Amino acid sequence: MPIDPKIALGAQLPSREFAWTPSDVQLYQLGLGAGTRWTDPAELRYLDDREPQVLPTFATVAATVHETEPPRVSFPGVEIDLAKVVHGHQEVEVHRPIPAAGKATKVSRIAEVWDKGSAAVIVQEHTVTGSDGAPLWTERSSIFAKGEGGFGGERGPSTKSELPDRAPDFDVTTPTLPQQALLYRMSGDRNPLHSDPEFARAAGFPAPILHGLCSYGIVCKTATDTVLGSDASRVIGFRARFAGVLYPGETIRTRIWRQDDVLTIAATVVERDDAPVLGDVSLRIRPA
């Protein structure tokens, strides 16, 4: 059985020590499109050689930024073919601004395992502590494994947030490059679904798709630039559900509603009649 919930649920995963440099941060943020406004001082803060400001979404790649092998879906009680897996949701909470360089330790566990019948959902939780012993960030993420349900587990919650019933406060379009996925993968996500046309076709897509976490980072950056004057230190939390695919070269439309210190966001594909890319998106702001 690919999934044994009695073994998987609550399982502690091996802890991991890792480090990152300003060059890692620069490469990640270039992979999101940083530098498009190449003469804007606010934009260039993302690419400073010594102290680039760090988007909170860098947390999603910090531990794996130097990896060159495709990821494996192999945990206690879980063995799944990578071609069956798509990202379900991602959330990051930063306890302080992420430094431009650092060392940290990540402790992970399988927090939830849900049986959706035709698929399984596996939720991981990661706690990251800096070398000074103080917490840096907490992540929760889920994967959706097609064809791996039916193991007799609980179905789990079904939550979907509603968008405000009014026009958005901001409506922004962000083009992606045809080579966006090939650039983003240099930050450690070498899943061939994003680079190998044959692998993508075998997985049911006509062409390689953009990494969901790339779209996730692009939308976080777009909201930060649009609402917060490109001040990434004011973002304390960002979450989204991966609601659809984006092909490199397409354009993301980001609609943003602000209420106090929370942004509610919808991200869609301009070229495909606003087909969803990210849903249930929210960004929490540190008060100025």
PDB file of C-alpha atoms in Angstrom:
ATOM      1  CA  MET A   1       0.000   0.000   0.000  1.00  0.00           C
ATOM      2  CA  PRO A   2       1.523   3.369  -1.041  1.00  0.00           C
ATOM      3  CA  ILE A   3      -0.014   5.100   2.015  1.00  0.00           C
ATOM      4  CA  ASP A   4      -0.327   3.668   5.500  1.00  0.00           C
ATOM      5  CA  PRO A   5      -1.954   6.390   7.645  1.00  0.00           C
ATOM      6  CA  LYS A   6      -1.174   4.541  10.874  1.00  0.00           C
ATOM      7  CA  ILE A   7       2.532   4.973  10.163  1.00  0.00           C
ATOM      8  CA  ALA A   8       2.392   8.312   8.334  1.00  0.00           C
ATOM      9  CA  LEU A   9       0.196  10.432  10.590  1.00  0.00           C
ATOM     10  CA  GLY A  10       2.340  12.378  13.026  1.00  0.00           C
ATOM     11  CA  ALA A  11       5.575  10.849  11.767  1.00  0.00           C
ATOM     12  CA  GLN A  12       8.658  12.927  12.465  1.00  0.00           C
ATOM     13  CA  LEU A  13      10.854  13.456   9.416  1.00  0.00           C
ATOM     14  CA  PRO A  14      14.638  13.767   9.643  1.00  0.00           C
ATOM     15  CA  SER A  15      15.735  17.231  10.762  1.00  0.00           C
ATOM     16  CA  ARG A  16      17.857  19.171   8.319  1.00  0.00           C
ATOM     17  CA  GLU A  17      20.568  21.794   8.708  1.00  0.00           C
ATOM     18  CA  PHE A  18      21.025  24.201   5.807  1.00  0.00           C
ATOM     19  CA  ALA A  19      22.472  27.569   4.864  1.00  0.00           C
ATOM     20  CA  TRP A  20      21.877  30.214   2.237  1.00  0.00           C
ATOM     21  CA  THR A  21      23.703  33.219   0.801  1.00  0.00           C
ATOM     22  CA  PRO A  22      22.733  36.530  -0.812  1.00  0.00           C
ATOM     23  CA  SER A  23      23.383  34.918  -4.210  1.00  0.00           C
ATOM     24  CA  ASP A  24      20.793  32.215  -3.420  1.00  0.00           C
ATOM     25  CA  VAL A  25      18.274  34.921  -2.548  1.00  0.00           C
ATOM     26  CA  GLN A  26      19.068  36.872  -5.717  1.00  0.00           C
ATOM     27  CA  LEU A  27      18.697  33.778  -7.915  1.00  0.00           C
ATOM     28  CA  TYR A  28      15.371  32.852  -6.320  1.00  0.00           C
ATOM     29  CA  GLN A  29      13.969  36.342  -6.736  1.00  0.00           C
ATOM     30  CA  LEU A  30      15.222  36.594 -10.333  1.00  0.00           C
ATOM     31  CA  GLY A  31      13.271  33.367 -10.884  1.00  0.00           C
ATOM     32  CA  LEU A  32      10.137  35.252  -9.799  1.00  0.00           C
ATOM     33  CA  GLY A  33      10.807  38.107 -12.221  1.00  0.00           C
ATOM     34  CA  ALA A  34      12.645  40.507  -9.910  1.00  0.00           C
ATOM     35  CA  GLY A  35      14.539  43.123 -11.866  1.00  0.00           C
ATOM     36  CA  THR A  36      11.787  43.850 -14.374  1.00  0.00           C
ATOM     37  CA  ARG A  37      11.888  47.474 -13.197  1.00  0.00           C
ATOM     38  CA  TRP A  38      15.663  47.485 -13.527  1.00  0.00           C
ATOM     39  CA  THR A  39      16.194  51.194 -12.703  1.00  0.00           C
ATOM     40  CA  ASP A  40      13.751  51.371  -9.773  1.00  0.00           C
ATOM     41  CA  PRO A  41      15.608  51.550  -6.415  1.00  0.00           C
ATOM     42  CA  ALA A  42      12.727  49.765  -4.671  1.00  0.00           C
ATOM     43  CA  GLU A  43      12.887  46.890  -7.153  1.00  0.00           C
ATOM     44  CA  LEU A  44      16.670  46.653  -6.950  1.00  0.00           C
ATOM     45  CA  ARG A  45      16.453  45.996  -3.197  1.00  0.00           C
ATOM     46  CA  TYR A  46      15.543  42.428  -4.152  1.00  0.00           C
ATOM     47  CA  LEU A  47      18.874  42.063  -5.983  1.00  0.00           C
ATOM     48  CA  ASP A  48      21.401  43.872  -3.792  1.00  0.00           C
ATOM     49  CA  ASP A  49      24.709  41.995  -3.792  1.00  0.00           C
ATOM     50  CA  ARG A  50      25.270  42.120  -0.022  1.00  0.00           C
ATOM     51  CA  GLU A  51      21.895  42.568   1.684  1.00  0.00           C
ATOM     52  CA  PRO A  52      19.031  41.774  -0.692  1.00  0.00           C
ATOM     53  CA  GLN A  53      15.680  42.045   1.009  1.00  0.00           C
ATOM     54  CA  VAL A  54      14.095  38.601   1.204  1.00  0.00           C
ATOM     55  CA  LEU A  55      10.535  37.739   0.258  1.00  0.00           C
ATOM     56  CA  PRO A  56       8.950  35.431   2.853  1.00  0.00           C
ATOM     57  CA  THR A  57       8.283  32.915   0.070  1.00  0.00           C
ATOM     58  CA  PHE A  58      12.043  32.261  -0.086  1.00  0.00           C
ATOM     59  CA  ALA A  59      11.305  30.027   2.911  1.00  0.00           C
ATOM     60  CA  THR A  60       9.853  27.456   0.495  1.00  0.00           C
ATOM     61  CA  VAL A  61      13.227  26.878  -1.219  1.00  0.00           C
ATOM     62  CA  ALA A  62      15.797  27.864   1.409  1.00  0.00           C
ATOM     63  CA  ALA A  63      16.509  24.286   2.523  1.00  0.00           C
ATOM     64  CA  THR A  64      16.680  22.814  -0.987  1.00  0.00           C
ATOM     65  CA  VAL A  65      18.130  25.662  -3.027  1.00  0.00           C
ATOM     66  CA  HIS A  66      21.305  23.716  -3.875  1.00  0.00           C
ATOM     67  CA  GLU A  67      19.651  20.428  -4.834  1.00  0.00           C
ATOM     68  CA  THR A  68      19.984  19.113  -8.373  1.00  0.00           C
ATOM     69  CA  GLU A  69      17.998  15.856  -8.189  1.00  0.00           C
ATOM     70  CA  PRO A  70      14.217  15.581  -8.696  1.00  0.00           C
ATOM     71  CA  PRO A  71      12.319  15.392  -5.392  1.00  0.00           C
ATOM     72  CA  ARG A  72      10.966  12.095  -4.073  1.00  0.00           C
ATOM     73  CA  VAL A  73       7.643  11.533  -2.333  1.00  0.00           C
ATOM     74  CA  SER A  74       8.991   9.044   0.180  1.00  0.00           C
ATOM     75  CA  PHE A  75       8.097   9.435   3.861  1.00  0.00           C
ATOM     76  CA  PRO A  76       7.261   7.004   6.677  1.00  0.00           C
ATOM     77  CA  GLY A  77       4.114   5.224   5.492  1.00  0.00           C
ATOM     78  CA  VAL A  78       4.106   7.086   2.149  1.00  0.00           C
ATOM     79  CA  GLU A  79       5.584   5.992  -1.200  1.00  0.00           C
ATOM     80  CA  ILE A  80       4.099   7.776  -4.228  1.00  0.00           C
ATOM     81  CA  ASP A  81       5.143   8.183  -7.873  1.00  0.00           C
ATOM     82  CA  LEU A  82       6.163  11.802  -8.443  1.00  0.00           C
ATOM     83  CA  ALA A  83       4.084  11.933 -11.662  1.00  0.00           C
ATOM     84  CA  LYS A  84       0.898  11.468  -9.591  1.00  0.00           C
ATOM     85  CA  VAL A  85       1.581  14.409  -7.277  1.00  0.00           C
ATOM     86  CA  VAL A  86       0.535  18.042  -7.461  1.00  0.00           C
ATOM     87  CA  HIS A  87       0.979  20.696  -4.821  1.00  0.00           C
ATOM     88  CA  GLY A  88      -2.213  21.316  -2.848  1.00  0.00           C
ATOM     89  CA  HIS A  89      -1.563  24.391  -0.725  1.00  0.00           C
ATOM     90  CA  GLN A  90       1.296  26.334   0.831  1.00  0.00           C
ATOM     91  CA  GLU A  91       1.503  28.716   3.764  1.00  0.00           C
ATOM     92  CA  VAL A  92       4.440  30.504   5.351  1.00  0.00           C
ATOM     93  CA  GLU A  93       4.531  32.504   8.576  1.00  0.00           C
ATOM     94  CA  VAL A  94       7.729  34.438   9.234  1.00  0.00           C
ATOM     95  CA  HIS A  95       8.521  35.211  12.861  1.00  0.00           C
ATOM     96  CA  ARG A  96      11.025  37.897  11.846  1.00  0.00           C
ATOM     97  CA  PRO A  97      12.316  39.120   8.476  1.00  0.00           C
ATOM     98  CA  ILE A  98      14.420  36.437   6.797  1.00  0.00           C
ATOM     99  CA  PRO A  99      18.067  37.554   6.666  1.00  0.00           C
ATOM    100  CA  ALA A 100      19.974  37.734   3.377  1.00  0.00           C
ATOM    101  CA  ALA A 101      22.341  35.005   4.584  1.00  0.00           C
ATOM    102  CA  GLY A 102      22.036  32.514   7.378  1.00  0.00           C
ATOM    103  CA  LYS A 103      22.146  29.022   8.814  1.00  0.00           C
ATOM    104  CA  ALA A 104      19.122  27.195  10.181  1.00  0.00           C
ATOM    105  CA  THR A 105      17.660  23.859  11.237  1.00  0.00           C
ATOM    106  CA  LYS A 106      14.363  22.532   9.927  1.00  0.00           C
ATOM    107  CA  VAL A 107      12.230  20.076  11.908  1.00  0.00           C
ATOM    108  CA  SER A 108       9.356  18.465   9.994  1.00  0.00           C
ATOM    109  CA  ARG A 109       6.426  16.150  10.598  1.00  0.00           C
ATOM    110  CA  ILE A 110       3.443  14.758   8.717  1.00  0.00           C
ATOM    111  CA  ALA A 111       0.613  16.703  10.326  1.00  0.00           C
ATOM    112  CA  GLU A 112      -2.425  15.335   8.450  1.00  0.00           C
ATOM    113  CA  VAL A 113      -3.339  12.539   6.024  1.00  0.00           C
ATOM    114  CA  TRP A 114      -6.725  12.753   4.301  1.00  0.00           C
ATOM    115  CA  ASP A 115      -8.487  10.218   2.105  1.00  0.00           C
ATOM    116  CA  LYS A 116     -10.400  12.016  -0.653  1.00  0.00           C
ATOM    117  CA  GLY A 117     -11.512   8.791  -2.345  1.00  0.00           C
ATOM    118  CA  SER A 118      -9.888   9.274  -5.731  1.00  0.00           C
ATOM    119  CA  ALA A 119      -6.843  10.932  -4.193  1.00  0.00           C
ATOM    120  CA  ALA A 120      -4.891  11.400  -0.979  1.00  0.00           C
ATOM    121  CA  VAL A 121      -3.848  14.655   0.681  1.00  0.00           C
ATOM    122  CA  ILE A 122      -0.722  14.721   2.823  1.00  0.00           C
ATOM    123  CA  VAL A 123       0.023  17.791   4.946  1.00  0.00           C
ATOM    124  CA  GLN A 124       3.513  18.524   6.237  1.00  0.00           C
ATOM    125  CA  GLU A 125       4.513  21.063   8.871  1.00  0.00           C
ATOM    126  CA  HIS A 126       8.017  22.520   9.070  1.00  0.00           C
ATOM    127  CA  THR A 127       9.494  24.603  11.878  1.00  0.00           C
ATOM    128  CA  VAL A 128      12.711  26.472  11.109  1.00  0.00           C
ATOM    129  CA  THR A 129      15.058  27.835  13.764  1.00  0.00           C
ATOM    130  CA  GLY A 130      18.033  30.089  13.119  1.00  0.00           C
ATOM    131  CA  SER A 131      21.565  29.373  14.315  1.00  0.00           C
ATOM    132  CA  ASP A 132      20.900  31.753  17.235  1.00  0.00           C
ATOM    133  CA  GLY A 133      18.170  29.409  18.487  1.00  0.00           C
ATOM    134  CA  ALA A 134      15.314  31.820  17.712  1.00  0.00           C
ATOM    135  CA  PRO A 135      12.449  30.777  15.402  1.00  0.00           C
ATOM    136  CA  LEU A 136      12.652  32.043  11.831  1.00  0.00           C
ATOM    137  CA  TRP A 137       9.565  30.701  10.091  1.00  0.00           C
ATOM    138  CA  THR A 138       6.876  28.021  10.084  1.00  0.00           C
ATOM    139  CA  GLU A 139       5.551  26.346   6.937  1.00  0.00           C
ATOM    140  CA  ARG A 140       2.566  24.121   6.216  1.00  0.00           C
ATOM    141  CA  SER A 141       2.106  22.530   2.838  1.00  0.00           C
ATOM    142  CA  SER A 142       0.004  19.799   1.300  1.00  0.00           C
ATOM    143  CA  ILE A 143       0.383  17.512  -1.674  1.00  0.00           C
ATOM    144  CA  PHE A 144      -2.495  16.017  -3.644  1.00  0.00           C
ATOM    145  CA  ALA A 145      -1.720  12.488  -4.847  1.00  0.00           C
ATOM    146  CA  LYS A 146      -3.991  11.372  -7.675  1.00  0.00           C
ATOM    147  CA  GLY A 147      -5.221   7.780  -7.506  1.00  0.00           C
ATOM    148  CA  GLU A 148      -3.825   7.194  -4.012  1.00  0.00           C
ATOM    149  CA  GLY A 149      -7.038   7.515  -1.992  1.00  0.00           C
ATOM    150  CA  GLY A 150      -9.311   4.742  -0.841  1.00  0.00           C
ATOM    151  CA  PHE A 151      -7.141   3.599   2.060  1.00  0.00           C
ATOM    152  CA  GLY A 152      -9.921   4.070   4.611  1.00  0.00           C
ATOM    153  CA  GLY A 153      -8.800   7.332   6.202  1.00  0.00           C
ATOM    154  CA  GLU A 154     -10.858  10.370   7.161  1.00  0.00           C
ATOM    155  CA  ARG A 155     -11.895  12.656   4.319  1.00  0.00           C
ATOM    156  CA  GLY A 156     -10.810  15.828   6.098  1.00  0.00           C
ATOM    157  CA  PRO A 157     -12.150  19.376   5.906  1.00  0.00           C
ATOM    158  CA  SER A 158     -13.287  21.144   2.772  1.00  0.00           C
ATOM    159  CA  THR A 159     -12.725  24.865   3.075  1.00  0.00           C
ATOM    160  CA  LYS A 160     -12.999  27.559   0.464  1.00  0.00           C
ATOM    161  CA  SER A 161     -12.943  31.279   1.158  1.00  0.00           C
ATOM    162  CA  GLU A 162     -15.182  33.722  -0.670  1.00  0.00           C
ATOM    163  CA  LEU A 163     -13.870  36.844  -2.376  1.00  0.00           C
ATOM    164  CA  PRO A 164     -15.249  40.210  -1.223  1.00  0.00           C
ATOM    165  CA  ASP A 165     -18.443  41.278  -2.975  1.00  0.00           C
ATOM    166  CA  ARG A 166     -16.979  44.471  -4.400  1.00  0.00           C
ATOM    167  CA  ALA A 167     -14.438  45.634  -6.939  1.00  0.00           C
ATOM    168  CA  PRO A 168     -10.829  44.929  -5.976  1.00  0.00           C
ATOM    169  CA  ASP A 169      -8.688  47.718  -4.588  1.00  0.00           C
ATOM    170  CA  PHE A 170      -5.908  46.753  -7.005  1.00  0.00           C
ATOM    171  CA  ASP A 171      -5.930  44.858 -10.302  1.00  0.00           C
ATOM    172  CA  VAL A 172      -2.455  44.052 -11.664  1.00  0.00           C
ATOM    173  CA  THR A 173      -1.131  41.930 -14.525  1.00  0.00           C
ATOM    174  CA  THR A 174       2.277  40.258 -14.429  1.00  0.00           C
ATOM    175  CA  PRO A 175       3.683  38.564 -17.537  1.00  0.00           C
ATOM    176  CA  THR A 176       5.853  35.475 -17.175  1.00  0.00           C
ATOM    177  CA  LEU A 177       8.699  34.489 -19.474  1.00  0.00           C
ATOM    178  CA  PRO A 178       8.722  31.417 -21.751  1.00  0.00           C
ATOM    179  CA  GLN A 179      11.841  30.323 -19.840  1.00  0.00           C
ATOM    180  CA  GLN A 180      10.420  31.179 -16.395  1.00  0.00           C
ATOM    181  CA  ALA A 181      10.266  27.570 -15.194  1.00  0.00           C
ATOM    182  CA  LEU A 182      13.782  26.835 -16.456  1.00  0.00           C
ATOM    183  CA  LEU A 183      15.081  29.800 -14.470  1.00  0.00           C
ATOM    184  CA  TYR A 184      13.040  29.095 -11.337  1.00  0.00           C
ATOM    185  CA  ARG A 185      14.158  25.447 -11.212  1.00  0.00           C
ATOM    186  CA  MET A 186      17.715  26.655 -10.543  1.00  0.00           C
ATOM    187  CA  SER A 187      16.522  27.348  -6.985  1.00  0.00           C
ATOM    188  CA  GLY A 188      16.339  23.620  -6.312  1.00  0.00           C
ATOM    189  CA  ASP A 189      13.004  22.323  -7.659  1.00  0.00           C
ATOM    190  CA  ARG A 190      14.119  19.974 -10.440  1.00  0.00           C
ATOM    191  CA  ASN A 191      10.794  18.200 -10.925  1.00  0.00           C
ATOM    192  CA  PRO A 192      10.831  17.313 -14.662  1.00  0.00           C
ATOM    193  CA  LEU A 193       7.148  18.262 -14.889  1.00  0.00           C
ATOM    194  CA  HIS A 194       8.424  21.828 -15.303  1.00  0.00           C
ATOM    195  CA  SER A 195      11.183  21.202 -17.829  1.00  0.00           C
ATOM    196  CA  ASP A 196      10.683  17.934 -19.722  1.00  0.00           C
ATOM    197  CA  PRO A 197       7.941  17.999 -22.397  1.00  0.00           C
ATOM    198  CA  GLU A 198       7.709  14.188 -22.540  1.00  0.00           C
ATOM    199  CA  PHE A 199       7.359  13.872 -18.755  1.00  0.00           C
ATOM    200  CA  ALA A 200       4.703  16.616 -18.772  1.00  0.00           C
ATOM    201  CA  ARG A 201       2.695  14.830 -21.483  1.00  0.00           C
ATOM    202  CA  ALA A 202       2.872  11.564 -19.535  1.00  0.00           C
ATOM    203  CA  ALA A 203       1.476  13.446 -16.531  1.00  0.00           C
ATOM    204  CA  GLY A 204      -1.452  14.725 -18.631  1.00  0.00           C
ATOM    205  CA  PHE A 205      -0.255  18.201 -19.617  1.00  0.00           C
ATOM    206  CA  PRO A 206       0.374  19.386 -23.196  1.00  0.00           C
ATOM    207  CA  ALA A 207       3.629  21.084 -22.146  1.00  0.00           C
ATOM    208  CA  PRO A 208       5.721  21.699 -19.021  1.00  0.00           C
ATOM    209  CA  ILE A 209       3.891  23.871 -16.497  1.00  0.00           C
ATOM    210  CA  LEU A 210       5.232  26.607 -14.267  1.00  0.00           C
ATOM    211  CA  HIS A 211       6.023  25.537 -10.719  1.00  0.00           C
ATOM    212  CA  GLY A 212       3.122  26.292  -8.417  1.00  0.00           C
ATOM    213  CA  LEU A 213       5.603  27.763  -5.959  1.00  0.00           C
ATOM    214  CA  CYS A 214       6.874  30.088  -8.676  1.00  0.00           C
ATOM    215  CA  SER A 215       3.343  31.423  -9.227  1.00  0.00           C
ATOM    216  CA  TYR A 216       3.021  31.602  -5.427  1.00  0.00           C
ATOM    217  CA  GLY A 217       6.165  33.722  -5.162  1.00  0.00           C
ATOM    218  CA  ILE A 218       5.231  35.922  -8.113  1.00  0.00           C
ATOM    219  CA  VAL A 219       1.839  36.757  -6.591  1.00  0.00           C
ATOM    220  CA  CYS A 220       3.385  37.481  -3.188  1.00  0.00           C
ATOM    221  CA  LYS A 221       5.911  39.808  -4.836  1.00  0.00           C
ATOM    222  CA  THR A 222       3.199  41.495  -6.913  1.00  0.00           C
ATOM    223  CA  ALA A 223       1.113  42.198  -3.804  1.00  0.00           C
ATOM    224  CA  THR A 224       4.179  43.387  -1.886  1.00  0.00           C
ATOM    225  CA  ASP A 225       5.177  45.747  -4.675  1.00  0.00           C
ATOM    226  CA  THR A 226       1.649  47.020  -5.292  1.00  0.00           C
ATOM    227  CA  VAL A 227       0.384  47.540  -1.750  1.00  0.00           C
ATOM    228  CA  LEU A 228       3.493  47.764   0.429  1.00  0.00           C
ATOM    229  CA  GLY A 229       5.846  49.798  -1.745  1.00  0.00           C
ATOM    230  CA  SER A 230       8.093  46.753  -2.289  1.00  0.00           C
ATOM    231  CA  ASP A 231       8.825  46.459   1.456  1.00  0.00           C
ATOM    232  CA  ALA A 232       9.046  42.688   1.976  1.00  0.00           C
ATOM    233  CA  SER A 233       9.793  43.094   5.697  1.00  0.00           C
ATOM    234  CA  ARG A 234       6.136  44.009   6.256  1.00  0.00           C
ATOM    235  CA  VAL A 235       4.835  40.605   5.098  1.00  0.00           C
ATOM    236  CA  ILE A 236       4.384  38.234   8.036  1.00  0.00           C
ATOM    237  CA  GLY A 237       2.313  35.509   6.423  1.00  0.00           C
ATOM    238  CA  PHE A 238       1.278  34.284   2.987  1.00  0.00           C
ATOM    239  CA  ARG A 239      -0.914  31.332   2.056  1.00  0.00           C
ATOM    240  CA  ALA A 240      -2.560  30.004  -1.091  1.00  0.00           C
ATOM    241  CA  ARG A 241      -4.259  26.966  -2.555  1.00  0.00           C
ATOM    242  CA  PHE A 242      -2.973  25.792  -5.932  1.00  0.00           C
ATOM    243  CA  ALA A 243      -6.138  26.008  -8.006  1.00  0.00           C
ATOM    244  CA  GLY A 244      -4.913  25.588 -11.570  1.00  0.00           C
ATOM    245  CA  VAL A 245      -1.915  25.572 -13.887  1.00  0.00           C
ATOM    246  CA  LEU A 246       0.039  28.329 -15.549  1.00  0.00           C
ATOM    247  CA  TYR A 247       2.170  27.738 -18.622  1.00  0.00           C
ATOM    248  CA  PRO A 248       5.399  29.726 -18.933  1.00  0.00           C
ATOM    249  CA  GLY A 249       4.819  32.811 -21.058  1.00  0.00           C
ATOM    250  CA  GLU A 250       1.265  33.366 -19.807  1.00  0.00           C
ATOM    251  CA  THR A 251       0.170  36.379 -17.772  1.00  0.00           C
ATOM    252  CA  ILE A 252      -0.994  36.330 -14.152  1.00  0.00           C
ATOM    253  CA  ARG A 253      -3.808  38.685 -13.206  1.00  0.00           C
ATOM    254  CA  THR A 254      -3.696  39.542  -9.499  1.00  0.00           C
ATOM    255  CA  ARG A 255      -6.758  41.143  -7.926  1.00  0.00           C
ATOM    256  CA  ILE A 256      -6.236  42.419  -4.388  1.00  0.00           C
ATOM    257  CA  TRP A 257      -8.734  43.449  -1.712  1.00  0.00           C
ATOM    258  CA  ARG A 258      -7.363  45.127   1.415  1.00  0.00           C
ATOM    259  CA  GLN A 259      -9.055  45.036   4.802  1.00  0.00           C
ATOM    260  CA  ASP A 260      -6.995  46.313   7.704  1.00  0.00           C
ATOM    261  CA  ASP A 261      -3.780  44.263   7.781  1.00  0.00           C
ATOM    262  CA  VAL A 262      -4.956  41.414   5.537  1.00  0.00           C
ATOM    263  CA  LEU A 263      -4.940  41.235   1.763  1.00  0.00           C
ATOM    264  CA  THR A 264      -7.358  38.839   0.064  1.00  0.00           C
ATOM    265  CA  ILE A 265      -6.104  37.916  -3.380  1.00  0.00           C
ATOM    266  CA  ALA A 266      -7.265  36.098  -6.513  1.00  0.00           C
ATOM    267  CA  ALA A 267      -4.749  35.017  -9.166  1.00  0.00           C
ATOM    268  CA  THR A 268      -5.904  33.989 -12.650  1.00  0.00           C
ATOM    269  CA  VAL A 269      -4.587  33.484 -16.201  1.00  0.00           C
ATOM    270  CA  VAL A 270      -5.318  36.389 -18.541  1.00  0.00           C
ATOM    271  CA  GLU A 271      -4.922  34.351 -21.740  1.00  0.00           C
ATOM    272  CA  ARG A 272      -7.424  31.670 -20.647  1.00  0.00           C
ATOM    273  CA  ASP A 273     -10.427  33.762 -19.620  1.00  0.00           C
ATOM    274  CA  ASP A 274      -9.231  34.223 -16.046  1.00  0.00           C
ATOM    275  CA  ALA A 275      -8.828  30.517 -15.332  1.00  0.00           C
ATOM    276  CA  PRO A 276      -7.712  30.180 -11.706  1.00  0.00           C
ATOM    277  CA  VAL A 277      -4.049  29.775 -10.767  1.00  0.00           C
ATOM    278  CA  LEU A 278      -4.152  30.365  -6.994  1.00  0.00           C
ATOM    279  CA  GLY A 279      -7.201  30.384  -4.752  1.00  0.00           C
ATOM    280  CA  ASP A 280      -7.878  31.157  -1.093  1.00  0.00           C
ATOM    281  CA  VAL A 281      -4.924  33.542  -1.131  1.00  0.00           C
ATOM    282  CA  SER A 282      -4.222  35.794   1.830  1.00  0.00           C
ATOM    283  CA  LEU A 283      -1.293  37.959   2.840  1.00  0.00           C
ATOM    284  CA  ARG A 284      -0.908  39.262   6.376  1.00  0.00           C
ATOM    285  CA  ILE A 285       0.843  42.571   6.942  1.00  0.00           C
ATOM    286  CA  ARG A 286       3.026  43.726   9.825  1.00  0.00           C
ATOM    287  CA  PRO A 287       1.705  47.132  10.962  1.00  0.00           C
ATOM    288  CA  ALA A 288       3.868  50.015   9.782  1.00  0.00           C
TER     289      ALA A 288
END
